[in-house]
PDB file of C-alpha atoms in Angstrom:
ATOM      1  CA  MET A   1      59.142 -57.828  12.731  1.00 61.00           C
ATOM      2  CA  ASN A   2      57.069 -55.218  10.678  1.00 78.00           C
ATOM      3  CA  TRP A   3      58.323 -52.528  13.204  1.00 82.00           C
ATOM      4  CA  ILE A   4      61.569 -53.674  12.808  1.00 85.00           C
ATOM      5  CA  LEU A   5      61.448 -53.560   9.009  1.00 86.00           C
ATOM      6  CA  VAL A   6      59.810 -50.249   9.345  1.00 89.00           C
ATOM      7  CA  THR A   7      62.527 -48.858  11.392  1.00 90.00           C
ATOM      8  CA  ILE A   8      65.250 -50.380   9.016  1.00 90.00           C
ATOM      9  CA  ALA A   9      63.466 -48.344   6.311  1.00 91.00           C
ATOM     10  CA  PHE A  10      63.933 -45.052   7.904  1.00 93.00           C
ATOM     11  CA  LEU A  11      67.403 -45.678   9.080  1.00 92.00           C
ATOM     12  CA  LEU A  12      68.470 -46.581   5.726  1.00 92.00           C
ATOM     13  CA  SER A  13      67.134 -43.721   3.873  1.00 92.00           C
ATOM     14  CA  SER A  14      68.396 -41.121   6.274  1.00 91.00           C
ATOM     15  CA  THR A  15      71.705 -42.781   6.147  1.00 90.00           C
ATOM     16  CA  LEU A  16      71.930 -42.937   2.450  1.00 89.00           C
ATOM     17  CA  SER A  17      70.595 -39.591   1.882  1.00 87.00           C
ATOM     18  CA  PHE A  18      73.030 -38.022   4.571  1.00 87.00           C
ATOM     19  CA  THR A  19      75.839 -40.149   2.263  1.00 86.00           C
ATOM     20  CA  LEU A  20      74.934 -39.800  -0.922  1.00 82.00           C
ATOM     21  CA  PHE A  21      73.055 -36.202  -1.436  1.00 79.00           C
ATOM     22  CA  PRO A  22      76.379 -33.938  -0.517  1.00 78.00           C
ATOM     23  CA  TYR A  23      78.274 -35.957  -2.599  1.00 79.00           C
ATOM     24  CA  ILE A  24      75.944 -35.387  -5.463  1.00 75.00           C
ATOM     25  CA  LYS A  25      75.592 -31.958  -4.820  1.00 72.00           C
ATOM     26  CA  ASN A  26      79.550 -31.398  -4.918  1.00 74.00           C
ATOM     27  CA  TRP A  27      79.244 -33.602  -8.112  1.00 75.00           C
ATOM     28  CA  ILE A  28      76.376 -31.193  -9.903  1.00 67.00           C
ATOM     29  CA  GLU A  29      78.580 -27.900  -8.974  1.00 67.00           C
ATOM     30  CA  LYS A  30      81.879 -29.463 -10.045  1.00 73.00           C
ATOM     31  CA  LYS A  31      80.298 -30.260 -13.556  1.00 67.00           C
ATOM     32  CA  LYS A  32      78.371 -27.199 -13.827  1.00 62.00           C
ATOM     33  CA  ILE A  33      75.226 -28.941 -15.138  1.00 59.00           C
ATOM     34  CA  ARG A  34      72.667 -27.289 -12.705  1.00 52.00           C
ATOM     35  CA  ASN A  35      72.165 -24.452 -14.697  1.00 47.00           C
ATOM     36  CA  GLU A  36      71.975 -23.539 -18.320  1.00 44.00           C
ATOM     37  CA  ASP A  37      75.059 -22.310 -19.992  1.00 41.00           C
ATOM     38  CA  ASN A  38      74.362 -19.677 -22.155  1.00 40.00           C
ATOM     39  CA  ASN A  39      77.619 -20.519 -23.950  1.00 41.00           C
ATOM     40  CA  LYS A  40      76.733 -24.041 -24.805  1.00 42.00           C
ATOM     41  CA  PHE A  41      73.121 -24.008 -26.187  1.00 41.00           C
ATOM     42  CA  LYS A  42      73.316 -27.753 -26.549  1.00 45.00           C
ATOM     43  CA  LYS A  43      74.015 -28.007 -22.945  1.00 43.00           C
ATOM     44  CA  PRO A  44      70.871 -29.225 -20.933  1.00 45.00           C
ATOM     45  CA  ARG A  45      69.586 -27.514 -18.033  1.00 47.00           C
ATOM     46  CA  VAL A  46      69.389 -30.038 -15.127  1.00 50.00           C
ATOM     47  CA  GLN A  47      67.362 -28.693 -12.093  1.00 55.00           C
ATOM     48  CA  SER A  48      66.078 -32.087 -10.604  1.00 63.00           C
ATOM     49  CA  LEU A  49      69.342 -34.179 -10.192  1.00 72.00           C
ATOM     50  CA  GLU A  50      68.584 -34.242  -6.311  1.00 75.00           C
ATOM     51  CA  GLY A  51      64.786 -34.868  -6.855  1.00 81.00           C
ATOM     52  CA  LEU A  52      65.795 -37.647  -9.085  1.00 83.00           C
ATOM     53  CA  LEU A  53      68.061 -38.819  -6.484  1.00 85.00           C
ATOM     54  CA  SER A  54      65.266 -38.775  -3.958  1.00 87.00           C
ATOM     55  CA  VAL A  55      63.197 -41.181  -5.911  1.00 89.00           C
ATOM     56  CA  LEU A  56      65.822 -43.407  -6.608  1.00 89.00           C
ATOM     57  CA  LEU A  57      66.780 -43.745  -3.121  1.00 91.00           C
ATOM     58  CA  PHE A  58      63.098 -44.312  -2.033  1.00 92.00           C
ATOM     59  CA  PHE A  59      62.792 -47.282  -4.667  1.00 92.00           C
ATOM     60  CA  ILE A  60      66.216 -48.651  -3.696  1.00 91.00           C
ATOM     61  CA  VAL A  61      65.247 -48.596   0.085  1.00 92.00           C
ATOM     62  CA  ILE A  62      61.920 -50.320  -0.137  1.00 91.00           C
ATOM     63  CA  SER A  63      63.583 -52.924  -2.628  1.00 90.00           C
ATOM     64  CA  ILE A  64      65.729 -53.767   0.248  1.00 90.00           C
ATOM     65  CA  ILE A  65      63.176 -54.104   2.672  1.00 88.00           C
ATOM     66  CA  LEU A  66      61.262 -56.443   0.415  1.00 86.00           C
ATOM     67  CA  THR A  67      64.451 -58.417  -0.043  1.00 86.00           C
ATOM     68  CA  ILE A  68      64.914 -58.860   3.669  1.00 84.00           C
ATOM     69  CA  GLN A  69      61.083 -59.546   3.918  1.00 79.00           C
ATOM     70  CA  ASN A  70      61.547 -63.024   1.884  1.00 76.00           C
ATOM     71  CA  PHE A  71      63.796 -64.245   4.655  1.00 74.00           C
ATOM     72  CA  THR A  72      61.502 -63.599   7.609  1.00 73.00           C
ATOM     73  CA  ASP A  73      57.953 -64.624   8.427  1.00 65.00           C
ATOM     74  CA  ASP A  74      54.918 -62.604  10.030  1.00 61.00           C
ATOM     75  CA  ILE A  75      55.247 -59.785   7.576  1.00 65.00           C
ATOM     76  CA  ASN A  76      52.011 -57.874   6.829  1.00 76.00           C
ATOM     77  CA  ILE A  77      53.165 -55.995   3.756  1.00 82.00           C
ATOM     78  CA  ASN A  78      50.853 -55.885   0.746  1.00 83.00           C
ATOM     79  CA  THR A  79      53.112 -56.370  -2.130  1.00 84.00           C
ATOM     80  CA  TYR A  80      50.407 -56.267  -4.609  1.00 87.00           C
ATOM     81  CA  LEU A  81      49.462 -52.799  -3.303  1.00 88.00           C
ATOM     82  CA  LEU A  82      53.100 -51.685  -2.883  1.00 89.00           C
ATOM     83  CA  PHE A  83      54.112 -52.058  -6.565  1.00 90.00           C
ATOM     84  CA  THR A  84      50.972 -50.720  -7.952  1.00 91.00           C
ATOM     85  CA  SER A  85      51.877 -47.566  -6.007  1.00 91.00           C
ATOM     86  CA  PHE A  86      55.416 -47.888  -7.020  1.00 90.00           C
ATOM     87  CA  LEU A  87      54.532 -48.033 -10.853  1.00 91.00           C
ATOM     88  CA  SER A  88      52.352 -44.820 -10.697  1.00 92.00           C
ATOM     89  CA  ILE A  89      54.927 -43.122  -8.749  1.00 92.00           C
ATOM     90  CA  ALA A  90      57.521 -44.095 -11.043  1.00 91.00           C
ATOM     91  CA  VAL A  91      55.560 -42.656 -14.054  1.00 91.00           C
ATOM     92  CA  ILE A  92      54.520 -39.442 -12.315  1.00 91.00           C
ATOM     93  CA  ALA A  93      58.276 -38.788 -11.721  1.00 89.00           C
ATOM     94  CA  PHE A  94      59.197 -39.263 -15.146  1.00 89.00           C
ATOM     95  CA  ILE A  95      56.585 -36.757 -16.027  1.00 89.00           C
ATOM     96  CA  GLY A  96      58.407 -34.825 -13.680  1.00 87.00           C
ATOM     97  CA  PHE A  97      61.760 -35.310 -15.047  1.00 84.00           C
ATOM     98  CA  VAL A  98      60.558 -34.789 -18.902  1.00 84.00           C
ATOM     99  CA  ASP A  99      58.833 -31.471 -17.948  1.00 83.00           C
ATOM    100  CA  ASP A 100      62.048 -30.128 -16.116  1.00 79.00           C
ATOM    101  CA  ILE A 101      64.041 -30.904 -19.282  1.00 77.00           C
ATOM    102  CA  LEU A 102      61.731 -30.513 -22.498  1.00 76.00           C
ATOM    103  CA  ARG A 103      58.329 -28.844 -20.879  1.00 77.00           C
ATOM    104  CA  PHE A 104      55.003 -30.050 -22.032  1.00 77.00           C
ATOM    105  CA  PRO A 105      53.795 -27.997 -24.838  1.00 72.00           C
ATOM    106  CA  THR A 106      50.319 -27.413 -22.503  1.00 73.00           C
ATOM    107  CA  HIS A 107      48.881 -28.456 -19.104  1.00 76.00           C
ATOM    108  CA  LEU A 108      46.487 -30.583 -20.882  1.00 79.00           C
ATOM    109  CA  ILE A 109      49.044 -33.009 -22.249  1.00 82.00           C
ATOM    110  CA  ARG A 110      50.646 -33.470 -18.887  1.00 83.00           C
ATOM    111  CA  ASN A 111      47.427 -34.035 -17.512  1.00 82.00           C
ATOM    112  CA  ILE A 112      46.565 -37.038 -19.474  1.00 85.00           C
ATOM    113  CA  PHE A 113      50.048 -38.286 -18.688  1.00 86.00           C
ATOM    114  CA  PHE A 114      48.978 -38.114 -15.111  1.00 88.00           C
ATOM    115  CA  ILE A 115      45.559 -39.811 -15.581  1.00 86.00           C
ATOM    116  CA  CYS A 116      47.774 -42.774 -17.233  1.00 88.00           C
ATOM    117  CA  ALA A 117      50.066 -42.736 -14.244  1.00 90.00           C
ATOM    118  CA  ILE A 118      47.067 -43.120 -11.993  1.00 90.00           C
ATOM    119  CA  MET A 119      45.493 -46.179 -13.314  1.00 89.00           C
ATOM    120  CA  PRO A 120      47.887 -48.669 -11.919  1.00 88.00           C
ATOM    121  CA  ILE A 121      47.093 -47.603  -8.167  1.00 88.00           C
ATOM    122  CA  LEU A 122      43.347 -47.020  -8.870  1.00 85.00           C
ATOM    123  CA  THR A 123      42.843 -50.242 -10.516  1.00 85.00           C
ATOM    124  CA  ALA A 124      44.672 -51.985  -7.563  1.00 86.00           C
ATOM    125  CA  VAL A 125      42.976 -50.260  -4.761  1.00 85.00           C
ATOM    126  CA  ILE A 126      39.373 -51.125  -6.519  1.00 79.00           C
ATOM    127  CA  ASN A 127      40.348 -54.670  -6.827  1.00 80.00           C
ATOM    128  CA  GLN A 128      41.431 -54.910  -3.209  1.00 78.00           C
ATOM    129  CA  ASN A 129      37.702 -53.401  -1.940  1.00 71.00           C
ATOM    130  CA  ASN A 130      35.457 -56.012  -3.505  1.00 64.00           C
ATOM    131  CA  PRO A 131      34.739 -54.513  -6.904  1.00 58.00           C
ATOM    132  CA  PHE A 132      31.606 -56.743  -7.537  1.00 58.00           C
ATOM    133  CA  ILE A 133      29.113 -58.173  -5.527  1.00 55.00           C
ATOM    134  CA  ASP A 134      27.032 -60.904  -7.260  1.00 55.00           C
ATOM    135  CA  GLY A 135      28.184 -59.965 -10.421  1.00 55.00           C
ATOM    136  CA  THR A 136      27.307 -56.192 -10.365  1.00 60.00           C
ATOM    137  CA  LEU A 137      29.452 -53.165  -9.581  1.00 60.00           C
ATOM    138  CA  ASN A 138      29.937 -52.745  -5.705  1.00 62.00           C
ATOM    139  CA  LYS A 139      28.527 -49.115  -5.849  1.00 64.00           C
ATOM    140  CA  SER A 140      30.537 -48.156  -2.366  1.00 63.00           C
ATOM    141  CA  ASN A 141      33.751 -48.182  -4.553  1.00 70.00           C
ATOM    142  CA  ILE A 142      32.541 -45.541  -7.245  1.00 75.00           C
ATOM    143  CA  TYR A 143      33.726 -42.776  -5.201  1.00 79.00           C
ATOM    144  CA  LEU A 144      37.047 -44.283  -5.452  1.00 80.00           C
ATOM    145  CA  PHE A 145      37.119 -43.672  -9.338  1.00 82.00           C
ATOM    146  CA  ILE A 146      36.972 -39.941  -8.457  1.00 84.00           C
ATOM    147  CA  ALA A 147      38.851 -39.727  -5.070  1.00 86.00           C
ATOM    148  CA  VAL A 148      42.214 -41.698  -5.833  1.00 88.00           C
ATOM    149  CA  PRO A 149      42.704 -39.496  -9.212  1.00 88.00           C
ATOM    150  CA  VAL A 150      41.816 -36.241  -7.648  1.00 89.00           C
ATOM    151  CA  VAL A 151      44.152 -36.918  -4.587  1.00 91.00           C
ATOM    152  CA  ILE A 152      46.967 -37.687  -6.246  1.00 91.00           C
ATOM    153  CA  ILE A 153      46.857 -35.052  -8.990  1.00 89.00           C
ATOM    154  CA  VAL A 154      45.878 -32.385  -6.514  1.00 89.00           C
ATOM    155  CA  SER A 155      48.559 -33.438  -3.802  1.00 91.00           C
ATOM    156  CA  SER A 156      51.442 -33.429  -6.633  1.00 90.00           C
ATOM    157  CA  LYS A 157      50.318 -30.192  -8.231  1.00 86.00           C
ATOM    158  CA  LEU A 158      50.241 -28.395  -4.706  1.00 87.00           C
ATOM    159  CA  PHE A 159      53.642 -29.804  -3.852  1.00 87.00           C
ATOM    160  CA  ASN A 160      54.887 -28.664  -7.140  1.00 83.00           C
ATOM    161  CA  GLY A 161      53.427 -25.215  -6.846  1.00 77.00           C
ATOM    162  CA  VAL A 162      55.999 -24.085  -4.080  1.00 75.00           C
ATOM    163  CA  LYS A 163      58.930 -23.982  -6.630  1.00 66.00           C
ATOM    164  CA  SER A 164      61.565 -21.853  -5.179  1.00 59.00           C
ATOM    165  CA  PHE A 165      61.013 -22.508  -1.439  1.00 63.00           C
ATOM    166  CA  ASN A 166      62.162 -26.243  -0.924  1.00 68.00           C
ATOM    167  CA  LYS A 167      62.379 -25.410   2.888  1.00 77.00           C
ATOM    168  CA  ILE A 168      58.655 -24.692   2.832  1.00 81.00           C
ATOM    169  CA  ASN A 169      57.829 -27.547   0.746  1.00 82.00           C
ATOM    170  CA  LEU A 170      60.144 -30.232   2.918  1.00 83.00           C
ATOM    171  CA  ALA A 171      58.843 -28.848   6.167  1.00 86.00           C
ATOM    172  CA  LEU A 172      55.357 -29.047   5.166  1.00 89.00           C
ATOM    173  CA  GLY A 173      55.774 -32.444   3.586  1.00 89.00           C
ATOM    174  CA  SER A 174      57.715 -33.605   6.722  1.00 91.00           C
ATOM    175  CA  ILE A 175      54.980 -32.885   8.995  1.00 92.00           C
ATOM    176  CA  ILE A 176      52.184 -34.321   6.607  1.00 94.00           C
ATOM    177  CA  THR A 177      54.343 -37.247   6.754  1.00 94.00           C
ATOM    178  CA  ILE A 178      54.546 -37.669  10.506  1.00 94.00           C
ATOM    179  CA  ALA A 179      50.790 -37.066  10.616  1.00 95.00           C
ATOM    180  CA  LEU A 180      50.050 -39.861   8.054  1.00 95.00           C
ATOM    181  CA  PHE A 181      52.043 -42.423   9.699  1.00 95.00           C
ATOM    182  CA  ILE A 182      50.609 -41.598  13.151  1.00 95.00           C
ATOM    183  CA  MET A 183      47.376 -42.767  11.291  1.00 94.00           C
ATOM    184  CA  ALA A 184      48.866 -45.726   9.500  1.00 93.00           C
ATOM    185  CA  VAL A 185      49.928 -46.823  13.147  1.00 92.00           C
ATOM    186  CA  PHE A 186      46.343 -46.854  14.129  1.00 92.00           C
ATOM    187  CA  GLU A 187      45.346 -48.623  11.227  1.00 89.00           C
ATOM    188  CA  GLU A 188      47.926 -51.156  11.531  1.00 87.00           C
ATOM    189  CA  ASN A 189      48.751 -50.516   7.919  1.00 90.00           C
ATOM    190  CA  TYR A 190      52.365 -51.541   7.432  1.00 89.00           C
ATOM    191  CA  THR A 191      52.429 -51.252   3.623  1.00 90.00           C
ATOM    192  CA  SER A 192      51.676 -47.305   4.289  1.00 92.00           C
ATOM    193  CA  GLN A 193      54.089 -47.211   7.120  1.00 93.00           C
ATOM    194  CA  LEU A 194      57.175 -48.536   5.322  1.00 92.00           C
ATOM    195  CA  ILE A 195      56.338 -45.873   2.369  1.00 93.00           C
ATOM    196  CA  LEU A 196      55.805 -42.824   4.740  1.00 94.00           C
ATOM    197  CA  SER A 197      59.029 -44.189   6.993  1.00 94.00           C
ATOM    198  CA  THR A 198      61.235 -44.421   3.912  1.00 93.00           C
ATOM    199  CA  ILE A 199      60.318 -40.935   2.398  1.00 93.00           C
ATOM    200  CA  GLY A 200      60.079 -39.594   5.939  1.00 92.00           C
ATOM    201  CA  GLY A 201      63.856 -40.161   6.395  1.00 91.00           C
ATOM    202  CA  ILE A 202      64.803 -38.742   2.731  1.00 90.00           C
ATOM    203  CA  ILE A 203      62.404 -35.426   3.584  1.00 88.00           C
ATOM    204  CA  ILE A 204      63.708 -34.828   7.355  1.00 85.00           C
ATOM    205  CA  PHE A 205      67.207 -35.061   5.842  1.00 84.00           C
ATOM    206  CA  LEU A 206      66.543 -32.748   3.245  1.00 81.00           C
ATOM    207  CA  GLN A 207      65.302 -30.514   5.451  1.00 79.00           C
ATOM    208  CA  MET A 208      67.835 -30.610   7.864  1.00 79.00           C
ATOM    209  CA  TYR A 209      70.525 -30.001   5.237  1.00 75.00           C
ATOM    210  CA  ASN A 210      68.706 -27.113   3.665  1.00 70.00           C
ATOM    211  CA  LEU A 211      68.374 -25.366   7.145  1.00 67.00           C
ATOM    212  CA  THR A 212      72.400 -25.424   7.467  1.00 66.00           C
ATOM    213  CA  ASN A 213      73.710 -25.687   3.763  1.00 59.00           C
ATOM    214  CA  THR A 214      72.750 -24.456   0.279  1.00 55.00           C
ATOM    215  CA  LYS A 215      69.728 -25.238  -1.236  1.00 61.00           C
ATOM    216  CA  LEU A 216      69.056 -28.434  -2.864  1.00 65.00           C
ATOM    217  CA  SER A 217      66.820 -28.193  -5.816  1.00 70.00           C
ATOM    218  CA  LEU A 218      64.427 -31.172  -6.209  1.00 78.00           C
ATOM    219  CA  GLY A 219      63.010 -29.930  -9.584  1.00 80.00           C
ATOM    220  CA  LYS A 220      59.543 -30.979 -10.956  1.00 85.00           C
ATOM    221  CA  VAL A 221      60.518 -34.914 -10.448  1.00 87.00           C
ATOM    222  CA  GLY A 222      61.104 -34.295  -6.639  1.00 86.00           C
ATOM    223  CA  ARG A 223      58.074 -32.267  -6.287  1.00 88.00           C
ATOM    224  CA  PHE A 224      55.630 -34.248  -8.016  1.00 90.00           C
ATOM    225  CA  SER A 225      56.871 -37.620  -6.664  1.00 90.00           C
ATOM    226  CA  LEU A 226      56.782 -36.201  -2.961  1.00 91.00           C
ATOM    227  CA  GLY A 227      53.294 -35.366  -3.721  1.00 91.00           C
ATOM    228  CA  ALA A 228      52.520 -38.541  -5.241  1.00 93.00           C
ATOM    229  CA  ILE A 229      53.896 -40.395  -2.722  1.00 93.00           C
ATOM    230  CA  VAL A 230      52.424 -39.181   0.312  1.00 94.00           C
ATOM    231  CA  ALA A 231      49.038 -39.205  -1.679  1.00 93.00           C
ATOM    232  CA  CYS A 232      49.525 -42.821  -2.464  1.00 93.00           C
ATOM    233  CA  ALA A 233      49.947 -43.883   1.080  1.00 93.00           C
ATOM    234  CA  ALA A 234      47.177 -41.776   2.245  1.00 93.00           C
ATOM    235  CA  ILE A 235      44.766 -43.833  -0.255  1.00 92.00           C
ATOM    236  CA  LEU A 236      46.265 -47.190   0.932  1.00 91.00           C
ATOM    237  CA  GLN A 237      45.387 -46.721   4.592  1.00 90.00           C
ATOM    238  CA  ASN A 238      42.127 -44.807   3.738  1.00 88.00           C
ATOM    239  CA  THR A 239      42.717 -41.364   5.143  1.00 91.00           C
ATOM    240  CA  ILE A 240      41.927 -39.566   2.467  1.00 91.00           C
ATOM    241  CA  ILE A 241      39.625 -37.077   4.130  1.00 91.00           C
ATOM    242  CA  PRO A 242      42.203 -36.381   6.822  1.00 93.00           C
ATOM    243  CA  PHE A 243      45.008 -36.148   4.003  1.00 94.00           C
ATOM    244  CA  LEU A 244      43.180 -33.247   2.231  1.00 93.00           C
ATOM    245  CA  ILE A 245      42.723 -31.085   5.492  1.00 94.00           C
ATOM    246  CA  LEU A 246      46.816 -31.677   5.676  1.00 94.00           C
ATOM    247  CA  LEU A 247      46.985 -30.078   2.141  1.00 93.00           C
ATOM    248  CA  ILE A 248      44.905 -26.731   3.338  1.00 93.00           C
ATOM    249  CA  PRO A 249      48.340 -25.099   4.103  1.00 91.00           C
ATOM    250  CA  TYR A 250      49.452 -25.381   0.529  1.00 89.00           C
ATOM    251  CA  LEU A 251      46.369 -23.540  -0.381  1.00 88.00           C
ATOM    252  CA  VAL A 252      46.934 -20.686   2.106  1.00 87.00           C
ATOM    253  CA  TYR A 253      50.413 -20.407   0.455  1.00 85.00           C
ATOM    254  CA  TYR A 254      48.602 -20.311  -3.021  1.00 83.00           C
ATOM    255  CA  PHE A 255      46.265 -17.816  -2.192  1.00 81.00           C
ATOM    256  CA  LEU A 256      48.431 -15.531   0.271  1.00 80.00           C
ATOM    257  CA  TYR A 257      52.182 -15.867  -1.192  1.00 75.00           C
ATOM    258  CA  LYS A 258      52.252 -17.468  -4.654  1.00 71.00           C
ATOM    259  CA  LYS A 259      51.590 -14.465  -6.622  1.00 70.00           C
ATOM    260  CA  SER A 260      53.378 -11.862  -4.639  1.00 71.00           C
ATOM    261  CA  PHE A 261      56.504 -14.275  -4.328  1.00 70.00           C
ATOM    262  CA  ASP A 262      56.556 -14.834  -8.156  1.00 67.00           C
ATOM    263  CA  ARG A 263      56.064 -11.271  -8.833  1.00 68.00           C
ATOM    264  CA  GLU A 264      58.841 -10.418  -6.706  1.00 65.00           C
ATOM    265  CA  GLN A 265      60.894 -12.938  -8.260  1.00 65.00           C
ATOM    266  CA  LYS A 266      60.596 -11.868 -11.768  1.00 67.00           C
ATOM    267  CA  ARG A 267      61.157  -8.230 -10.793  1.00 65.00           C
ATOM    268  CA  LEU A 268      64.707  -9.007  -9.132  1.00 61.00           C
ATOM    269  CA  ARG A 269      65.412 -11.286 -12.194  1.00 60.00           C
ATOM    270  CA  SER A 270      64.769  -8.429 -14.605  1.00 61.00           C
ATOM    271  CA  LEU A 271      67.187  -6.224 -12.448  1.00 61.00           C
ATOM    272  CA  ASN A 272      69.878  -8.967 -12.916  1.00 57.00           C
ATOM    273  CA  ILE A 273      69.716  -9.157  -8.850  1.00 55.00           C
ATOM    274  CA  GLY A 274      69.020 -13.069  -8.542  1.00 52.00           C
ATOM    275  CA  ASN A 275      66.032 -14.475  -6.738  1.00 53.00           C
ATOM    276  CA  ASP A 276      67.023 -13.040  -3.176  1.00 54.00           C
ATOM    277  CA  SER A 277      66.918  -9.630  -1.723  1.00 54.00           C
ATOM    278  CA  PRO A 278      66.598  -8.633   2.217  1.00 56.00           C
ATOM    279  CA  GLU A 279      62.739  -7.728   1.832  1.00 58.00           C
ATOM    280  CA  GLN A 280      62.410 -11.139   0.146  1.00 60.00           C
ATOM    281  CA  THR A 281      64.102 -13.165   2.688  1.00 65.00           C
ATOM    282  CA  ASP A 282      62.072 -11.342   5.240  1.00 69.00           C
ATOM    283  CA  LYS A 283      59.214 -12.367   3.561  1.00 73.00           C
ATOM    284  CA  PHE A 284      60.017 -15.955   3.112  1.00 76.00           C
ATOM    285  CA  GLN A 285      60.829 -16.606   6.638  1.00 77.00           C
ATOM    286  CA  ASN A 286      57.536 -14.952   7.720  1.00 81.00           C
ATOM    287  CA  ALA A 287      56.077 -17.152   5.270  1.00 81.00           C
ATOM    288  CA  PHE A 288      57.959 -20.579   6.260  1.00 82.00           C
ATOM    289  CA  LEU A 289      57.145 -19.989  10.235  1.00 87.00           C
ATOM    290  CA  TYR A 290      53.372 -19.347   9.444  1.00 89.00           C
ATOM    291  CA  LEU A 291      52.772 -22.261   7.208  1.00 89.00           C
ATOM    292  CA  THR A 292      54.987 -24.419   9.648  1.00 90.00           C
ATOM    293  CA  LEU A 293      52.720 -23.279  12.537  1.00 94.00           C
ATOM    294  CA  LEU A 294      49.762 -24.029  10.665  1.00 93.00           C
ATOM    295  CA  GLU A 295      50.333 -27.148   9.150  1.00 93.00           C
ATOM    296  CA  ILE A 296      51.232 -28.221  12.736  1.00 94.00           C
ATOM    297  CA  ILE A 297      47.582 -26.981  13.781  1.00 95.00           C
ATOM    298  CA  PHE A 298      45.855 -28.654  10.673  1.00 95.00           C
ATOM    299  CA  SER A 299      47.827 -31.827  11.367  1.00 95.00           C
ATOM    300  CA  ILE A 300      45.906 -31.847  14.813  1.00 95.00           C
ATOM    301  CA  VAL A 301      42.623 -31.077  13.273  1.00 95.00           C
ATOM    302  CA  ALA A 302      43.452 -34.197  10.768  1.00 94.00           C
ATOM    303  CA  LEU A 303      44.277 -36.514  13.514  1.00 94.00           C
ATOM    304  CA  THR A 304      41.252 -35.549  15.271  1.00 93.00           C
ATOM    305  CA  ALA A 305      39.051 -36.137  12.391  1.00 91.00           C
ATOM    306  CA  TYR A 306      40.512 -39.415  11.581  1.00 91.00           C
ATOM    307  CA  LEU A 307      40.095 -40.653  15.333  1.00 89.00           C
ATOM    308  CA  LYS A 308      36.167 -39.567  15.060  1.00 82.00           C
ATOM    309  CA  LEU A 309      35.534 -40.969  11.497  1.00 69.00           C
TER     310      LEU A 309
END
């Protein structure tokens, strides 16, 4: 029955994505609320509606699965860890939405909100790992106080860093999700499998849609949430080290591509050309292929490391 629910979660998330995203995209374009209107300064710039829809679909699908679970037996889903993960992800999504609309005045203030968002899942993970032995703190859990916040913050920030290239973000995210799902199968962790299958259906649809249609803008709410969701899954199934290996291609993007891409985009905007040029498109395609191949390689490395740990 666990496998049936996981399969239903994937099919339901992908089907709802296929149905709703094109409709939302057309509605956004019809209402002209994607970009800031210089003639109406009170009209907000909303870049993250597709990202917000991704998060809402994620919560809706898992809520449906949990409702189905109430009518079945022999289900190994840890609702305590799942709901605390929900809470952390929801707060991080809210942080991204606020940052998209209003902008936090400093990175420090945003990071303080991030720390607050991480507290629910951090507390839950520690409580699930015997926090006290004979009335004293279990020292083997001390690393969680550092590992859990670092993993979630780093993952969210790295996913958010690939701002203008959703195709790269979704390609790497889909490979990471598949790799983590394979580890969850070995761990027989159905809570993590449910999370990954649900977000996997959404990510794979978005990637397929972006390959053949106009870009869908995830915004910070989508990028932060995507990074937080896969990080929470890695934490729940205790595969933090393999997950950090999976994030290495994002670091490669930062060191090899980010500065040159950002600099080129600023130049194109200053010339009123937009964000694309033939040279920029060629560089992007090369980066997309190189980073995708690199992520596949590091997925194999991470899976090998997981099996040997």
